[in-house]
Amino acid sequence: MNKWYRRTIYSFAVLVVIIFAYAVVYHYGMLYLEGESKTFLQSLEVVVQTFTTTGFGEDAPWSSDLMNVLVITMDLTGVALIFLALPVLIFPLFEEALSTTVPTSVEDDLADHVVVCADTPRAEVLIDELDSWDVEYVLVEPDREAATERYESGYRVVHDDPTTVSGLESANLADARAIVADVDDDVDASIVLTAQEVSEDVQIVSVVEDPDQRRYHELAGADAVLSPRPLLGESLAAKVTTGVRAEFEDAVAIDGDLQIAELPVGAGSPLEGRTIAESGIREATGVNVIGAWFCGEFESPPSPETTIDRGTVLLVTGRPDQLADLREQASASIRQFDGGRVLIAGYGQVGQRVAEMLDEQGVPHTTVDAVDRDGVDVVGDVTDPETLEAARIHDARTVLLAIPDDTASEFATLVVRDLSPETEIVARVEQAESVQKMYRAGADYVLALETITGRMIASTVLEDEDVIAFDTQIEVVRTTAPGMTGQTLQEADVRSRTGCTVVAVERDGAVHTDLGSEFRIESGDELVVVGTDEGTNRFTEQYR
């Protein structure tokens, strides 16, 4: 409303000047043209009557042409000012009165909450986690339109500037358990410094886009500085090296020999075109299939009659040697190109980290980027077939898409799949909602930065949840489940209720991995649960 107030003041000042100017002209016009002597106040009254359309009184009619022209001009000016006032002053006033009023502070009794300062969709992943644990939160949003949109969508929002002391005090930061800064690196550093002025005890979590900025956020006073992009690059690189190495480098170790792995099924694999039941995975390798992605849709447990196609990602548990045996079956036997060369499309932070890890592993690779810089082998648009041809797309075993734009990644996937149908496509996307579209376009494996960031933040601020794996499509968490105490796994029916699988139970320092349907949960047990982010949230809500 500040803009409306200024506009009103300016308009009123202009109106006063116009009225007084007309009053002066009218006063002397009546004196010299009509021969009538009037006081200035009487002349001012006539002008006001004209502008307000209330009449002219005893002055009408006028005998001289010039006075009639003057009165006509005043009439038109008054009408014009009225019509100008409607869109400039009146309509905005009504719009403001009818619009949603976003709170500028929270209740005084709000405590042990998380203050979220973020303007990215990544905040939604964190909020979903907080909701599943019944942890209160408040979003501090400086932009009015963004704050209104979030407030109308059901979020708890405070419209204020998180880089100011008053802005964080409006979110009751002094009584909060943590504050999360995830706007951009410069703003986040300012939020960290401001948070320390408001409260010295609150946990401060900062998310940096550029890993080189980590030190400055630590110097500013952040308790935890998270850098998800390098982790994303490392995970994607591990997926690539798994395709050309004998061992699983990205499996999640649970205890001893038990590991959890995501296994994309490649073109030409012996598993392709067979149902889960026909594949005989359990009988041939001893590996348990606890879930699978079919065209980006997760099923746990997968139906025995579901067909395994190229692009299916199996979620499996087993010993390292068992997983290696299954990997050989799932790999594309016909994809033996150029010694396992990888084409990295996009040479930003993620692409550079992937290239570093491939160099460490001795995996040959070609880099493509639109910007000519050190480390880029081919300069060009990765969505242009000519650029990919110049990068020898047909000889590449794997294309790793590390483009920061999801729409461009989707289009690049279509182009790669058209040029080289047998080439494996591993990709990153910014938003979780883009994952399924990438699978539909033909990608073999996709990770979302939004998901990884949300998990990292949630694991940092939630004391009761330990996220074991951030950088996978599935979430692996270690948590307690008081709601299952005294129940067997069959009685709890975790899979059908949540879509998750309990793969291990830690009790009195020992980890139990051979869990039958009659395994009974006892008080104090810690469960290792595997599922999607939505599934693990449902598990928390169901069994806490």
C-alpha atoms as one frame of an Amber mdcrd trajectory, in Angstrom:
protein
   0.000   0.000   0.000   2.986   2.374   0.287   2.878   2.932  -3.459  -0.848
   3.662  -3.288  -0.322   6.158  -0.467   2.373   8.008  -2.409   0.213   8.042
  -5.510  -2.721   9.436  -3.503  -0.629  12.201  -1.959   0.778  13.249  -5.347
  -2.676  13.215  -6.952  -4.168  15.276  -4.135  -1.364  17.848  -4.411  -1.907
  18.178  -8.165  -5.675  18.561  -7.627  -5.165  21.358  -5.084  -2.859  23.228
  -7.460  -5.358  22.916 -10.340  -8.305  24.090  -8.192  -6.429  27.115  -6.880
  -5.201  28.005 -10.377  -8.751  27.884 -11.740  -9.970  29.906  -8.734  -7.459
  32.678  -9.539  -8.444  32.741 -13.225 -12.149  32.662 -12.380 -11.768  35.436
  -9.800 -10.201  37.866 -12.286 -12.453  36.692 -15.110 -15.536  37.621 -13.137
 -13.953  40.984 -12.251 -12.832  42.092 -15.738 -15.107  40.122 -18.094 -18.370
  40.063 -16.156 -17.855  43.219 -14.106 -18.630  41.509 -10.819 -16.410  41.849
  -7.796 -16.182  38.615  -5.773 -13.994  37.507  -2.922 -11.368  34.858  -3.668
 -13.174  32.424  -1.370 -16.367  32.840  -3.417 -14.418  32.162  -6.604 -12.835
  29.083  -4.982 -16.307  27.855  -4.002 -17.517  28.065  -7.619 -14.520  26.047
  -8.830 -15.122  23.404  -6.162 -18.810  23.266  -7.133 -17.772  22.770 -10.756
 -15.325  19.959  -9.997 -17.822  18.200  -7.733 -20.731  18.754 -10.195 -22.892
  20.351  -7.476 -23.776  23.452  -9.508 -22.792  27.110  -9.952 -25.449  29.003
  -7.950 -26.101  32.664  -8.652 -23.122  33.121 -11.015 -24.801  31.393 -13.987
 -25.301  32.356 -16.741 -22.241  34.256 -17.936 -22.460  36.941 -20.557 -18.955
  36.873 -22.032 -17.704  34.127 -24.350 -14.380  33.839 -22.558 -16.082  33.130
 -19.228 -18.264  30.463 -20.831 -15.156  28.880 -22.362 -13.478  28.977 -18.948
 -16.446  27.271 -17.268 -16.620  24.631 -20.021 -12.902  23.970 -19.545 -13.389
  23.615 -15.778 -16.267  21.183 -16.365 -14.179  19.001 -18.643 -11.189  19.137
 -16.301 -13.313  18.036 -13.341 -14.803  15.096 -15.255 -11.357  14.088 -16.545
  -9.908  14.129 -13.047 -12.734  11.911 -11.790 -12.160   9.312 -14.512  -8.402
   9.421 -13.931  -8.893   8.879 -10.209 -10.822   5.632 -10.763  -8.010   3.467
 -12.231  -5.208   5.281 -10.430  -6.631   5.545  -6.900 -10.039   3.973  -6.392
  -9.616   0.630  -8.179  -6.280  -0.194  -6.470  -7.880   0.655  -3.135 -10.730
  -1.804  -3.719  -8.302  -4.428  -5.039  -6.201  -4.060  -1.904  -9.270  -4.321
   0.312 -10.441  -7.519  -1.402  -6.993  -9.169  -1.706  -5.578 -11.755   0.677
  -3.818 -10.282   3.692  -0.617 -12.207   4.396   0.429 -12.268   8.073   3.421
 -10.160   9.030   4.143 -12.122  12.206   3.441 -15.472  13.864   1.718 -16.277
  17.133   3.788 -15.443  20.213   3.461 -18.996  21.543   4.925 -20.648  18.427
   8.087 -22.481  19.501  10.407 -25.328  18.513   9.600 -24.610  14.868  11.794
 -24.291  11.789  12.134 -20.909  10.095  12.468 -21.482   6.345  13.944 -18.718
   4.198  13.736 -20.125   0.686  12.255 -19.088  -2.647  12.811 -22.391  -4.486
  10.624 -25.498  -4.875  13.215 -27.326  -2.744  11.496 -25.889   0.309   8.437
 -28.021  -0.421  10.430 -31.243   0.044  11.618 -29.990   3.438   8.111 -28.888
   4.456   6.686 -32.312   3.547   9.285 -33.909   5.816   8.502 -31.480   8.644
   4.770 -32.116   8.282   5.286 -35.886   8.536   7.082 -35.345  11.863   4.517
 -32.796  13.099   7.226 -30.146  13.302   5.898 -26.610  12.912   7.488 -24.280
  10.376   7.119 -20.753   9.035   8.199 -19.417   5.642   9.651 -15.901   5.614
   9.024 -14.410   2.177   9.953 -10.809   1.265   8.094 -10.752  -2.056   4.433
  -9.894  -1.558   3.087 -11.813  -4.563   5.112 -14.925  -3.714   4.040 -14.698
  -0.075   0.388 -14.369  -1.081   0.618 -17.339  -3.441   2.175 -19.559  -0.786
  -0.278 -18.374   1.871  -3.263 -19.125  -0.364  -1.758 -22.579  -1.047  -1.969
 -23.398   2.663   1.574 -22.682   3.827   2.340 -20.814   7.058   3.923 -17.629
   5.735   5.202 -14.364   7.136   5.612 -11.492   4.685   8.881  -9.884   5.740
  12.552  -9.591   4.841  14.641 -12.452   6.330  17.841 -10.408   6.061  16.551
  -7.968   8.702  16.321  -8.418  12.453  12.657  -7.415  12.447  11.942  -9.947
   9.699  13.356 -12.858  11.710  11.802 -11.611  14.926   8.424 -11.647  13.173
   8.977 -15.400  12.665   9.770 -15.796  16.389  13.276 -17.054  15.622  14.338
 -16.761  19.258  12.113 -19.741  20.139  12.776 -21.778  16.966  14.780 -24.995
  16.758  16.460 -24.060  13.443  16.573 -21.627  10.554  17.208 -22.708   6.955
  18.633 -20.232   4.413  18.222 -21.342   0.797  17.778 -18.270  -1.424  21.136
 -17.572  -3.050  24.665 -17.558  -1.693  24.933 -13.813  -0.942  21.466 -13.542
   0.597  21.988 -16.724   2.612  25.161 -15.298   4.161  23.242 -12.167   5.155
  20.487 -14.284   6.711  23.099 -16.244   8.699  24.599 -13.039  10.093  21.173
 -11.625  10.955  20.056 -14.856  12.642  22.957 -14.610  15.096  21.803 -11.147
  16.115  18.344 -12.490  16.958  19.373 -15.742  18.662  22.725 -17.282  19.515
  21.239 -20.697  20.300  19.209 -21.489  17.184  20.676 -23.973  14.700  21.572
 -22.201  11.444  21.574 -24.218   8.208  22.748 -22.635   4.961  22.556 -24.117
   1.454  25.212 -22.968  -1.028  25.035 -23.243  -4.788  28.774 -22.713  -5.256
  30.875 -25.076  -3.099  33.655 -22.463  -3.037  31.363 -20.242  -0.936  31.130
 -22.790   1.888  33.981 -21.265   3.922  32.398 -17.805   3.966  29.099 -19.148
   5.257  30.956 -21.013   7.979  32.789 -17.804   8.875  29.438 -16.007   8.972
  28.366 -18.448  11.683  26.351 -21.198   9.977  26.231 -24.428  12.015  25.754
 -26.566   8.902  26.585 -25.604   5.314  25.078 -27.944   2.725  26.318 -28.203
  -0.847  24.076 -30.592  -2.783  25.427 -30.025  -6.308  28.790 -31.797  -5.826
  26.944 -34.675  -4.153  24.643 -34.888  -7.166  27.638 -34.978  -9.477  29.293
 -37.705  -7.447  26.145 -39.803  -7.484  25.718 -39.475 -11.242  29.384 -40.319
 -11.762  28.932 -43.409  -9.590  26.029 -44.491 -11.818  28.249 -44.136 -14.860
  31.236 -45.976 -13.397  28.936 -48.766 -12.204  28.091 -49.319 -15.843  31.737
 -49.847 -16.791  33.128 -51.418 -13.605  32.479 -54.790 -12.073  31.520 -53.488
  -8.635  28.695 -51.297  -7.360  30.146 -47.969  -6.277  26.812 -46.376  -5.401
  25.220 -49.117  -3.315  23.995 -48.156   0.152  25.605 -50.295   2.846  23.203
 -51.281   5.637  25.262 -53.683   7.722  28.051 -56.077   6.968  27.391 -57.507
   3.537  23.836 -56.231   3.101  23.562 -53.477   0.510  20.753 -51.638  -1.265
  21.203 -50.637  -4.883  19.287 -49.085  -7.751  19.835 -51.017 -10.953  18.728
 -49.583 -14.322  17.868 -52.229 -16.914  19.598 -51.502 -20.222  18.621 -52.257
 -23.797  19.527 -55.796 -24.815  19.587 -57.028 -21.216  18.439 -60.655 -20.710
  15.880 -59.231 -18.272  14.249 -56.978 -20.873  10.786 -58.088 -21.940  10.367
 -60.594 -19.087   8.079 -60.275 -16.093   9.425 -60.104 -12.539   8.325 -63.706
 -12.029   9.880 -64.918 -15.296  13.195 -63.179 -14.621  14.055 -65.556 -11.770
  16.220 -62.882 -10.154  15.827 -64.254  -6.636  16.546 -67.846  -7.670  19.498
 -67.023  -9.938  21.312 -64.417  -7.840  19.830 -64.456  -4.331  18.943 -60.752
  -4.669  15.619 -59.487  -3.343  13.656 -57.065  -5.526  11.883 -54.760  -3.055
  10.721 -52.138  -5.532  11.016 -50.853  -9.069  10.416 -47.768 -11.204   8.397
 -48.324 -14.335   8.385 -45.182 -16.534   9.109 -43.113 -13.432   6.323 -44.684
 -11.329   7.518 -46.499  -8.218   5.959 -49.831  -7.180   6.767 -51.581  -3.912
   6.511 -54.458  -4.030   6.342 -54.772  -7.818   3.735 -57.169  -9.170   5.257
 -60.496 -10.273   3.398 -60.052 -13.564   4.882 -56.621 -14.338   7.129 -56.633
 -17.401  10.700 -55.372 -17.116  11.475 -52.987 -19.960  14.446 -50.890 -20.959
  14.488 -47.971 -18.508  13.061 -49.987 -15.609  15.045 -49.277 -12.426  15.088
 -52.165  -9.950  15.484 -51.491  -6.231  17.288 -54.526  -4.817  19.013 -55.771
  -1.671  21.759 -58.353  -1.386  25.440 -59.023  -0.866  27.973 -57.227  -3.101
  28.717 -60.396  -5.098  24.999 -61.037  -5.619  24.436 -57.478  -6.793  27.384
 -57.782  -9.195  25.829 -60.927 -10.711  22.513 -59.154 -11.220  24.256 -56.116
 -12.707  25.692 -58.295 -15.442  22.207 -59.510 -16.304  20.729 -56.008 -16.277
  23.485 -54.412 -18.362  23.061 -53.922 -22.087  25.200 -56.670 -23.580  25.253
 -55.015 -26.992  26.488 -51.683 -25.653  30.235 -52.109 -25.893  31.182 -48.748
 -27.346  34.599 -47.119 -27.352  35.841 -48.681 -24.142  32.977 -47.260 -22.076
  33.409 -43.605 -23.123  31.036 -41.146 -21.442  29.688 -37.988 -23.068  29.096
 -35.262 -20.460  26.537 -32.746 -21.730  26.836 -29.602 -19.620  30.017 -28.484
 -17.878  28.747 -26.539 -14.883  29.382 -27.485 -11.255  27.731 -30.887 -11.613
  29.375 -31.674 -14.956  32.800 -30.641 -13.683  32.468 -32.845 -10.610  31.446
 -35.785 -12.793  34.464 -35.224 -15.043  36.814 -35.104 -12.023  35.513 -38.419
 -10.725  35.700 -40.071 -14.134  39.303 -38.916 -14.423  40.040 -40.479 -11.033
  38.484 -43.747 -12.195  40.259 -43.662 -15.564  36.987 -43.568 -17.509  37.368
 -41.803 -20.889  34.935 -38.960 -21.479  34.050 -36.072 -23.788  32.615 -32.817
 -22.474  30.113 -30.601 -24.313  28.995 -27.130 -23.255  27.574 -23.992 -24.848
  30.402 -21.922 -23.294  33.991 -22.285 -24.451  36.016 -22.786 -21.276  38.861
 -24.934 -19.972  37.864 -28.574 -19.909  35.230 -28.332 -22.663  36.018 -30.547
 -25.662  33.100 -29.602 -27.916  31.402 -26.201 -27.833  27.766 -26.126 -28.853
  24.130 -26.628 -27.945  23.564 -30.136 -26.564  20.025 -30.109 -27.982  21.472
 -29.666 -31.502  22.057 -32.989 -33.336  25.109 -31.527 -35.109  26.782 -30.773
 -31.778  26.168 -34.322 -30.555  27.447 -35.725 -33.834  30.628 -33.691 -33.411
  30.977 -35.206 -29.926  30.727 -38.716 -31.474  27.435 -39.605 -29.834  27.283
 -42.921 -31.697  30.500 -44.143 -30.040  29.497 -43.186 -26.483  28.352 -45.832
 -24.069  26.650 -43.290 -21.793  25.425 -39.718 -22.131  25.319 -37.847 -18.841
  23.024 -34.818 -19.023  24.139 -32.183 -16.513  22.114 -29.272 -17.909  20.651
 -26.852 -15.327  17.475 -26.312 -17.378  14.913 -29.122 -17.080  13.143 -28.296
 -20.340  16.425 -28.393 -22.244  17.287 -31.721 -20.568  13.982 -33.223 -21.686
  14.548 -32.113 -25.269  18.174 -33.264 -25.235  17.012 -36.702 -24.057  14.695
 -36.963 -27.067  17.513 -35.934 -29.425  20.022 -38.390 -27.916  17.532 -41.232
 -27.968  16.770 -40.530 -31.639  20.422 -40.316 -32.683  21.683 -43.301 -30.681
  18.879 -45.580 -29.420  21.220 -47.926 -27.555  23.156 -45.286 -25.641  22.503
 -45.108 -21.903  21.179 -41.745 -20.665  21.864 -40.656 -17.083  20.520 -37.216
 -16.164  20.057 -34.601 -13.464  17.069 -32.297 -13.189  16.338 -29.370 -10.920
  12.758 -30.201  -9.935  11.317 -33.521  -8.806   8.277 -33.100 -11.049  10.571
 -33.307 -14.092  11.772 -36.825 -13.264   8.818 -38.664 -14.758   8.925 -36.579
 -17.948  12.594 -37.458 -18.350  11.794 -41.156 -18.129   9.057 -40.733 -20.706
  11.532 -38.985 -22.982  13.818 -42.029 -22.775  16.253 -41.484 -19.888  17.607
 -44.557 -18.095  18.277 -42.937 -14.718  17.334 -39.518 -13.334  18.127 -37.659
 -10.090  16.497 -34.414  -8.933  18.564 -31.749  -7.163  15.417 -30.568  -5.385
  14.952 -33.975  -3.750  18.570 -34.309  -2.634  18.599 -30.811  -1.130  15.335
 -31.345   0.740  16.600 -34.600   2.239  19.884 -33.052   3.326  18.137 -30.171
   5.078  15.526 -32.395   6.725  18.163 -34.800   8.011  20.067 -31.859   9.507
  17.168 -30.232  11.381  15.254 -33.396  12.392  16.883 -35.160  15.328  14.766
 -38.310  15.128  15.434 -39.161  11.487  18.773 -40.284  10.052  18.812 -40.235
   6.256  21.352 -42.841   5.193  21.269 -42.047   1.463  20.589 -38.578   0.037
  21.638 -39.133  -3.561  19.333 -41.893  -4.758  15.844 -41.977  -6.196  14.711
 -43.729  -3.043  15.169 -42.548   0.538  16.902 -44.803   3.056  16.265 -43.703
   6.638  17.034 -45.042  10.088  14.231 -44.192  12.508  12.155 -45.432  15.412
   8.547 -46.576  15.018   6.739 -46.589  18.384   3.480 -47.350  16.592   4.827
 -50.771  15.568   5.982 -51.865  19.029   4.678 -55.340  19.799   3.628 -55.998
  16.216   5.131 -58.421  13.733   6.064 -57.127  10.286   3.099 -59.015   8.887
   0.734 -57.399  11.390   2.148 -53.924  10.749   1.645 -54.404   6.979   4.147
 -51.664   6.214   4.320 -52.209   2.467   0.633 -51.976   1.698   0.105 -49.035
   4.060   3.120 -46.923   3.092   4.844 -48.411   0.047   8.035 -48.777   2.108
  10.108 -51.810   3.061  11.793 -52.497   6.400  15.156 -53.970   5.399  16.905
 -54.068   8.779  16.301 -53.588  12.497  18.967 -52.447  14.955  18.419 -53.781
  18.480  20.833 -53.570  21.406  23.749 -52.781  19.094  23.055 -55.713  16.752
  21.644 -55.289  13.260  19.101 -57.874  12.105  18.762 -58.166   8.327  17.104
 -61.568   7.959  13.592 -60.307   8.650  10.728 -62.732   8.216   7.049 -61.875
   8.369   6.959 -62.998  12.043   9.773 -60.692  13.148   8.356 -58.695  16.071
   9.289 -55.047  16.727  10.308 -54.197  20.295  10.521 -50.918  22.151  13.725
 -49.029  21.331  14.273 -50.747  17.980  15.682 -48.623  15.177  14.345 -49.559
  11.757  16.068 -49.055   8.419  13.263 -48.151   6.029  13.467 -47.857   2.245
  10.954 -46.069   0.034  10.172 -42.926  -1.892  10.174 -39.594  -0.080   6.383
 -39.682   0.009   6.457 -43.277   1.261   8.858 -42.603   4.129   6.741 -39.589
   5.104   3.681 -41.853   5.234   5.669 -44.318   7.338   6.526 -41.579   9.824
   2.919 -40.404  10.049   1.617 -43.983  10.412   4.003 -45.462  12.966   5.412
 -42.610  15.070
